[in-house]
Structure formats: structure tokens, C-alpha cells
PDB file of C-alpha atoms in Angstrom:
ATOM      1  CA  UNK A   1       0.000   0.000   0.000  1.00 85.00           C
ATOM      2  CA  UNK A   2       1.458   3.344  -1.091  1.00 87.00           C
ATOM      3  CA  UNK A   3       0.750   6.687   0.536  1.00 90.00           C
ATOM      4  CA  UNK A   4       1.710   9.729  -1.545  1.00 90.00           C
ATOM      5  CA  UNK A   5       1.305  13.162  -0.063  1.00 90.00           C
ATOM      6  CA  UNK A   6       2.597  16.591   0.798  1.00 92.00           C
ATOM      7  CA  UNK A   7       5.253  16.972   3.471  1.00 95.00           C
ATOM      8  CA  UNK A   8       2.927  19.055   5.658  1.00 94.00           C
ATOM      9  CA  UNK A   9       0.379  16.213   5.745  1.00 95.00           C
ATOM     10  CA  UNK A  10       2.749  14.077   7.851  1.00 94.00           C
ATOM     11  CA  UNK A  11       2.083  13.810  11.565  1.00 94.00           C
ATOM     12  CA  UNK A  12       4.795  13.678  14.224  1.00 95.00           C
ATOM     13  CA  UNK A  13       4.247   9.911  14.461  1.00 95.00           C
ATOM     14  CA  UNK A  14       4.972   9.629  10.713  1.00 95.00           C
ATOM     15  CA  UNK A  15       8.284  11.483  11.142  1.00 95.00           C
ATOM     16  CA  UNK A  16       9.234   9.268  14.098  1.00 95.00           C
ATOM     17  CA  UNK A  17       8.466   6.107  12.112  1.00 95.00           C
ATOM     18  CA  UNK A  18      10.328   7.403   9.031  1.00 95.00           C
ATOM     19  CA  UNK A  19      13.365   8.447  11.097  1.00 94.00           C
ATOM     20  CA  UNK A  20      13.590   4.933  12.547  1.00 95.00           C
ATOM     21  CA  UNK A  21      13.195   3.445   9.041  1.00 94.00           C
ATOM     22  CA  UNK A  22      16.064   5.605   7.708  1.00 92.00           C
ATOM     23  CA  UNK A  23      18.316   4.861  10.696  1.00 92.00           C
ATOM     24  CA  UNK A  24      17.878   1.121  10.058  1.00 91.00           C
ATOM     25  CA  UNK A  25      18.116   1.417   6.259  1.00 88.00           C
ATOM     26  CA  UNK A  26      21.014   3.865   5.964  1.00 86.00           C
ATOM     27  CA  UNK A  27      22.769   2.592   9.081  1.00 83.00           C
ATOM     28  CA  UNK A  28      23.565  -0.609   7.180  1.00 79.00           C
ATOM     29  CA  UNK A  29      26.050   1.410   5.121  1.00 76.00           C
ATOM     30  CA  UNK A  30      27.679   3.029   8.153  1.00 72.00           C
ATOM     31  CA  UNK A  31      26.753   4.713  11.428  1.00 76.00           C
ATOM     32  CA  UNK A  32      27.537   8.143   9.945  1.00 78.00           C
ATOM     33  CA  UNK A  33      24.814   7.649   7.290  1.00 82.00           C
ATOM     34  CA  UNK A  34      22.179   7.052   9.991  1.00 85.00           C
ATOM     35  CA  UNK A  35      23.233  10.071  12.091  1.00 86.00           C
ATOM     36  CA  UNK A  36      21.049  12.722  10.351  1.00 87.00           C
ATOM     37  CA  UNK A  37      17.946  10.756  11.348  1.00 90.00           C
ATOM     38  CA  UNK A  38      18.393  10.987  15.105  1.00 90.00           C
ATOM     39  CA  UNK A  39      15.239  11.572  17.102  1.00 89.00           C
ATOM     40  CA  UNK A  40      12.306  12.343  14.834  1.00 92.00           C
ATOM     41  CA  UNK A  41      14.138  13.972  11.903  1.00 90.00           C
ATOM     42  CA  UNK A  42      12.998  12.242   8.726  1.00 92.00           C
ATOM     43  CA  UNK A  43      15.187  14.144   6.249  1.00 89.00           C
ATOM     44  CA  UNK A  44      18.955  14.453   5.850  1.00 85.00           C
ATOM     45  CA  UNK A  45      19.561  17.440   3.546  1.00 83.00           C
ATOM     46  CA  UNK A  46      16.872  19.425   1.800  1.00 87.00           C
ATOM     47  CA  UNK A  47      13.409  18.658   3.106  1.00 90.00           C
ATOM     48  CA  UNK A  48      11.118  16.909   0.602  1.00 93.00           C
ATOM     49  CA  UNK A  49       8.009  18.525  -0.810  1.00 93.00           C
ATOM     50  CA  UNK A  50       6.222  15.236  -1.483  1.00 93.00           C
ATOM     51  CA  UNK A  51       6.805  11.750  -0.158  1.00 93.00           C
ATOM     52  CA  UNK A  52       5.861   8.341  -1.454  1.00 91.00           C
ATOM     53  CA  UNK A  53       5.788   5.825   1.390  1.00 93.00           C
ATOM     54  CA  UNK A  54       5.083   2.119   0.940  1.00 90.00           C
ATOM     55  CA  UNK A  55       3.643   0.157   3.860  1.00 92.00           C
ATOM     56  CA  UNK A  56       3.104  -3.519   4.466  1.00 90.00           C
ATOM     57  CA  UNK A  57       2.186  -5.567   7.524  1.00 91.00           C
ATOM     58  CA  UNK A  58       5.645  -4.893   9.016  1.00 91.00           C
ATOM     59  CA  UNK A  59       5.444  -1.085   8.729  1.00 92.00           C
ATOM     60  CA  UNK A  60       7.314   1.130   6.281  1.00 94.00           C
ATOM     61  CA  UNK A  61       8.580  -0.922   3.347  1.00 91.00           C
ATOM     62  CA  UNK A  62      10.011   1.806   1.064  1.00 89.00           C
ATOM     63  CA  UNK A  63      10.277   5.579   0.721  1.00 91.00           C
ATOM     64  CA  UNK A  64      11.078   8.172  -1.940  1.00 91.00           C
ATOM     65  CA  UNK A  65      11.075  11.945  -1.488  1.00 93.00           C
ATOM     66  CA  UNK A  66      10.486  14.568  -4.191  1.00 94.00           C
ATOM     67  CA  UNK A  67      11.347  18.273  -4.365  1.00 95.00           C
ATOM     68  CA  UNK A  68      10.815  20.679  -7.267  1.00 96.00           C
ATOM     69  CA  UNK A  69      13.842  22.888  -7.882  1.00 95.00           C
ATOM     70  CA  UNK A  70      15.869  24.541 -10.596  1.00 96.00           C
ATOM     71  CA  UNK A  71      19.284  23.081 -11.288  1.00 97.00           C
ATOM     72  CA  UNK A  72      21.904  24.446 -13.650  1.00 96.00           C
ATOM     73  CA  UNK A  73      23.587  22.220 -16.198  1.00 95.00           C
ATOM     74  CA  UNK A  74      26.717  23.960 -17.432  1.00 91.00           C
ATOM     75  CA  UNK A  75      25.007  27.260 -16.530  1.00 87.00           C
ATOM     76  CA  UNK A  76      21.596  26.588 -18.149  1.00 91.00           C
ATOM     77  CA  UNK A  77      18.554  26.557 -15.807  1.00 95.00           C
ATOM     78  CA  UNK A  78      16.344  23.471 -15.797  1.00 97.00           C
ATOM     79  CA  UNK A  79      13.271  22.746 -13.679  1.00 97.00           C
ATOM     80  CA  UNK A  80      13.323  19.214 -12.235  1.00 97.00           C
ATOM     81  CA  UNK A  81      11.746  17.209  -9.471  1.00 95.00           C
ATOM     82  CA  UNK A  82      14.673  15.964  -7.446  1.00 95.00           C
ATOM     83  CA  UNK A  83      14.150  12.405  -6.264  1.00 93.00           C
ATOM     84  CA  UNK A  84      15.951  11.289  -3.155  1.00 90.00           C
ATOM     85  CA  UNK A  85      15.750   9.869   0.335  1.00 90.00           C
ATOM     86  CA  UNK A  86      15.227   6.515  -1.314  1.00 87.00           C
ATOM     87  CA  UNK A  87      15.154   3.562   0.978  1.00 85.00           C
ATOM     88  CA  UNK A  88      13.801   0.048   0.999  1.00 85.00           C
ATOM     89  CA  UNK A  89      13.632  -2.342   3.906  1.00 84.00           C
ATOM     90  CA  UNK A  90      16.412  -4.921   3.723  1.00 82.00           C
ATOM     91  CA  UNK A  91      14.059  -7.922   3.426  1.00 81.00           C
ATOM     92  CA  UNK A  92      12.513  -6.346   0.314  1.00 79.00           C
ATOM     93  CA  UNK A  93      15.672  -5.276  -1.533  1.00 71.00           C
ATOM     94  CA  UNK A  94      15.396  -5.871  -5.252  1.00 65.00           C
ATOM     95  CA  UNK A  95      11.628  -5.352  -5.279  1.00 60.00           C
ATOM     96  CA  UNK A  96      11.052  -1.667  -4.660  1.00 54.00           C
ATOM     97  CA  UNK A  97      12.977   0.792  -6.817  1.00 60.00           C
ATOM     98  CA  UNK A  98      11.098   0.251 -10.067  1.00 63.00           C
ATOM     99  CA  UNK A  99       7.718   0.277  -8.327  1.00 68.00           C
ATOM    100  CA  UNK A 100       8.753   3.470  -6.479  1.00 71.00           C
ATOM    101  CA  UNK A 101       9.461   5.218  -9.781  1.00 74.00           C
ATOM    102  CA  UNK A 102       6.165   4.008 -11.212  1.00 76.00           C
ATOM    103  CA  UNK A 103       4.284   5.360  -8.170  1.00 81.00           C
ATOM    104  CA  UNK A 104       5.927   8.800  -8.285  1.00 83.00           C
ATOM    105  CA  UNK A 105       5.609   9.241 -12.070  1.00 86.00           C
ATOM    106  CA  UNK A 106       1.912  10.314 -11.949  1.00 88.00           C
ATOM    107  CA  UNK A 107       2.761  12.791  -9.160  1.00 88.00           C
ATOM    108  CA  UNK A 108       5.578  14.249 -11.252  1.00 91.00           C
ATOM    109  CA  UNK A 109       3.226  14.518 -14.229  1.00 92.00           C
ATOM    110  CA  UNK A 110       0.728  16.439 -12.059  1.00 91.00           C
ATOM    111  CA  UNK A 111       3.527  18.768 -10.936  1.00 90.00           C
ATOM    112  CA  UNK A 112       4.282  19.571 -14.580  1.00 93.00           C
ATOM    113  CA  UNK A 113       8.038  19.016 -14.372  1.00 96.00           C
ATOM    114  CA  UNK A 114       9.937  17.986 -17.486  1.00 97.00           C
ATOM    115  CA  UNK A 115      12.265  15.571 -15.672  1.00 96.00           C
ATOM    116  CA  UNK A 116      12.835  13.717 -12.448  1.00 94.00           C
ATOM    117  CA  UNK A 117      16.468  13.941 -11.340  1.00 94.00           C
ATOM    118  CA  UNK A 118      18.517  12.215  -8.697  1.00 91.00           C
ATOM    119  CA  UNK A 119      21.994  11.053  -7.870  1.00 91.00           C
ATOM    120  CA  UNK A 120      23.275   7.736  -6.570  1.00 85.00           C
ATOM    121  CA  UNK A 121      26.640   6.444  -5.457  1.00 79.00           C
ATOM    122  CA  UNK A 122      28.644   4.687  -8.204  1.00 76.00           C
ATOM    123  CA  UNK A 123      28.429   1.489  -6.115  1.00 71.00           C
ATOM    124  CA  UNK A 124      24.694   1.358  -6.986  1.00 70.00           C
ATOM    125  CA  UNK A 125      25.285   1.468 -10.750  1.00 69.00           C
ATOM    126  CA  UNK A 126      24.176  -2.127 -11.431  1.00 70.00           C
ATOM    127  CA  UNK A 127      21.096  -1.626  -9.257  1.00 68.00           C
ATOM    128  CA  UNK A 128      19.800   1.440 -11.116  1.00 69.00           C
ATOM    129  CA  UNK A 129      21.094   0.397 -14.541  1.00 69.00           C
ATOM    130  CA  UNK A 130      18.499  -2.420 -14.573  1.00 67.00           C
ATOM    131  CA  UNK A 131      15.779   0.240 -14.566  1.00 63.00           C
ATOM    132  CA  UNK A 132      17.394   1.973 -17.536  1.00 62.00           C
ATOM    133  CA  UNK A 133      17.083  -1.167 -19.625  1.00 62.00           C
ATOM    134  CA  UNK A 134      13.297  -0.990 -19.283  1.00 64.00           C
ATOM    135  CA  UNK A 135      13.250   2.565 -20.634  1.00 68.00           C
ATOM    136  CA  UNK A 136      11.848   4.072 -17.436  1.00 76.00           C
ATOM    137  CA  UNK A 137      14.915   6.192 -16.740  1.00 83.00           C
ATOM    138  CA  UNK A 138      18.431   6.945 -17.922  1.00 86.00           C
ATOM    139  CA  UNK A 139      21.601   6.664 -15.836  1.00 87.00           C
ATOM    140  CA  UNK A 140      24.383   9.099 -16.772  1.00 89.00           C
ATOM    141  CA  UNK A 141      27.973   8.971 -15.589  1.00 87.00           C
ATOM    142  CA  UNK A 142      30.885  11.377 -15.923  1.00 90.00           C
ATOM    143  CA  UNK A 143      28.880  14.323 -14.584  1.00 92.00           C
ATOM    144  CA  UNK A 144      29.972  16.253 -11.511  1.00 94.00           C
ATOM    145  CA  UNK A 145      27.278  17.539  -9.140  1.00 95.00           C
ATOM    146  CA  UNK A 146      27.801  20.517  -6.836  1.00 94.00           C
ATOM    147  CA  UNK A 147      25.606  20.743  -3.743  1.00 94.00           C
ATOM    148  CA  UNK A 148      25.368  23.080  -0.780  1.00 92.00           C
ATOM    149  CA  UNK A 149      26.227  21.466   2.537  1.00 89.00           C
ATOM    150  CA  UNK A 150      23.253  21.055   4.849  1.00 84.00           C
ATOM    151  CA  UNK A 151      25.057  22.882   7.656  1.00 83.00           C
ATOM    152  CA  UNK A 152      27.576  25.713   7.198  1.00 85.00           C
ATOM    153  CA  UNK A 153      30.759  24.780   9.049  1.00 86.00           C
ATOM    154  CA  UNK A 154      33.683  27.080   9.814  1.00 91.00           C
ATOM    155  CA  UNK A 155      36.288  24.499   8.805  1.00 92.00           C
ATOM    156  CA  UNK A 156      34.755  23.375   5.486  1.00 90.00           C
ATOM    157  CA  UNK A 157      33.733  25.031   2.221  1.00 91.00           C
ATOM    158  CA  UNK A 158      29.954  25.660   1.929  1.00 93.00           C
ATOM    159  CA  UNK A 159      29.626  23.336  -1.088  1.00 93.00           C
ATOM    160  CA  UNK A 160      30.873  19.937  -2.161  1.00 91.00           C
ATOM    161  CA  UNK A 161      31.340  18.358  -5.579  1.00 93.00           C
ATOM    162  CA  UNK A 162      30.497  14.695  -6.146  1.00 90.00           C
ATOM    163  CA  UNK A 163      31.214  12.363  -9.038  1.00 89.00           C
ATOM    164  CA  UNK A 164      27.866  10.632  -8.655  1.00 86.00           C
ATOM    165  CA  UNK A 165      25.727   8.782 -11.144  1.00 89.00           C
ATOM    166  CA  UNK A 166      22.908  11.004 -12.393  1.00 92.00           C
ATOM    167  CA  UNK A 167      19.490   9.402 -12.764  1.00 90.00           C
ATOM    168  CA  UNK A 168      17.077  11.129 -15.171  1.00 93.00           C
ATOM    169  CA  UNK A 169      13.402  10.214 -15.413  1.00 91.00           C
ATOM    170  CA  UNK A 170      11.685  11.752 -18.460  1.00 93.00           C
ATOM    171  CA  UNK A 171       8.310  13.117 -17.351  1.00 94.00           C
ATOM    172  CA  UNK A 172       7.002  15.957 -19.532  1.00 93.00           C
ATOM    173  CA  UNK A 173       9.771  15.978 -22.147  1.00 94.00           C
ATOM    174  CA  UNK A 174      11.779  13.276 -23.930  1.00 93.00           C
ATOM    175  CA  UNK A 175      15.251  12.354 -22.695  1.00 92.00           C
ATOM    176  CA  UNK A 176      16.688  13.928 -25.860  1.00 93.00           C
ATOM    177  CA  UNK A 177      15.736  17.330 -24.358  1.00 95.00           C
ATOM    178  CA  UNK A 178      17.987  16.781 -21.303  1.00 94.00           C
ATOM    179  CA  UNK A 179      20.850  19.290 -21.719  1.00 94.00           C
ATOM    180  CA  UNK A 180      24.332  17.947 -22.307  1.00 91.00           C
ATOM    181  CA  UNK A 181      26.863  19.079 -19.750  1.00 92.00           C
ATOM    182  CA  UNK A 182      29.593  17.966 -17.419  1.00 93.00           C
ATOM    183  CA  UNK A 183      28.560  19.958 -14.299  1.00 95.00           C
ATOM    184  CA  UNK A 184      25.211  20.135 -12.509  1.00 96.00           C
ATOM    185  CA  UNK A 185      24.768  22.818  -9.877  1.00 95.00           C
ATOM    186  CA  UNK A 186      22.068  21.689  -7.469  1.00 93.00           C
ATOM    187  CA  UNK A 187      22.037  25.161  -5.818  1.00 88.00           C
ATOM    188  CA  UNK A 188      20.957  23.678  -2.530  1.00 91.00           C
ATOM    189  CA  UNK A 189      21.381  20.662  -0.323  1.00 91.00           C
ATOM    190  CA  UNK A 190      20.911  17.175  -1.719  1.00 91.00           C
ATOM    191  CA  UNK A 191      17.484  15.723  -1.008  1.00 88.00           C
TER     192      UNK A 191
END
């Protein structure tokens, strides 16, 4: 069962349950990755605008957040819906990413964005590449992505640059309309 809704429709109990879900899900890749979700915080960088949350008899099964924003690709502005905060419960791995994209696609169409956009670690290339074979999305490599840090620190620059894989989901325009470029400026914190 999927629940798709605005961020401000969530209750405190939803945030508590999501924070626990993210601590368990992201904590598998290291304690540092679970740290942003301490207490009842259910976001790590930018706060989502919409959330798609899958439930089953064991609670939260999967999650994907969405946020409309303008990015710059080699200096050219482009409206996208950033997709992030993806997680799936360990016992369901391999079952949720494609269904998550299929659930959020109608929401993105309602929002009128030309593309969904997200980034993933290169270690997840095989995982997301399977979705590209079905034509649902395109995975691009060799693109650098600059993001604002979530918290301004005195001993670090305010931005970071990642060599992540870029995931593009055509929504209102064909993939051929995605601008070519080697640098994406997120102009904000990663979702």
C-alpha cells in the first residue's frame, strides 16, 4: 500500500516512524549515514516537498522523497523534481525501486516538471542500470554535481562536488531534451 502526499500532511508519528526506518536502512552502510535521522528527523539534507511511502504488515517498506527545484547544467537553468531519500527495507531489496518510480511518475506529471532527477553512489550502478534497460529512466555517468552542505561549518567550504551517477526520469519531455553538460549545480542541499 502506497501513501503519496505533501510533506505538511505528515504527523509527528509519521516522522518518528520514518526516522527509525532511515536509521535502520542507511545505518547498514555506516553509522555516519544514519546520524542525520536521530530523534524524529525524517530528512537528511533538503526537506522533501512530497513523499511516497510504501507500507506492508511490518510497517514502512520503502520511501522516496520529491522536491521541485531549478538546477543548472553547465550554466543553463532546468526545472526538475529531485528524487531522493530513497530507501527500501532490507528484506525487500530488489523489489522496490522500479515500483517506487512508477508510483511517483503520476505525481511528477501532475507537478508539470519535465524531468525527475537524482543522484546515486557509483556502487549502486548495477542496481539502477536495470531500470534503464526498461526505458523508465536513464543513468548518466561522468557528470559532476555541486551541492550546498546542509550545515555551514567554519572548517569546510559551503559546497561539495560529487562524481555521482545522475538518474534522469523523463516526465514531460523526452530524454533527448535533457541538456548535455559535465557539471550540474544543485544550488541547494541534496534531497
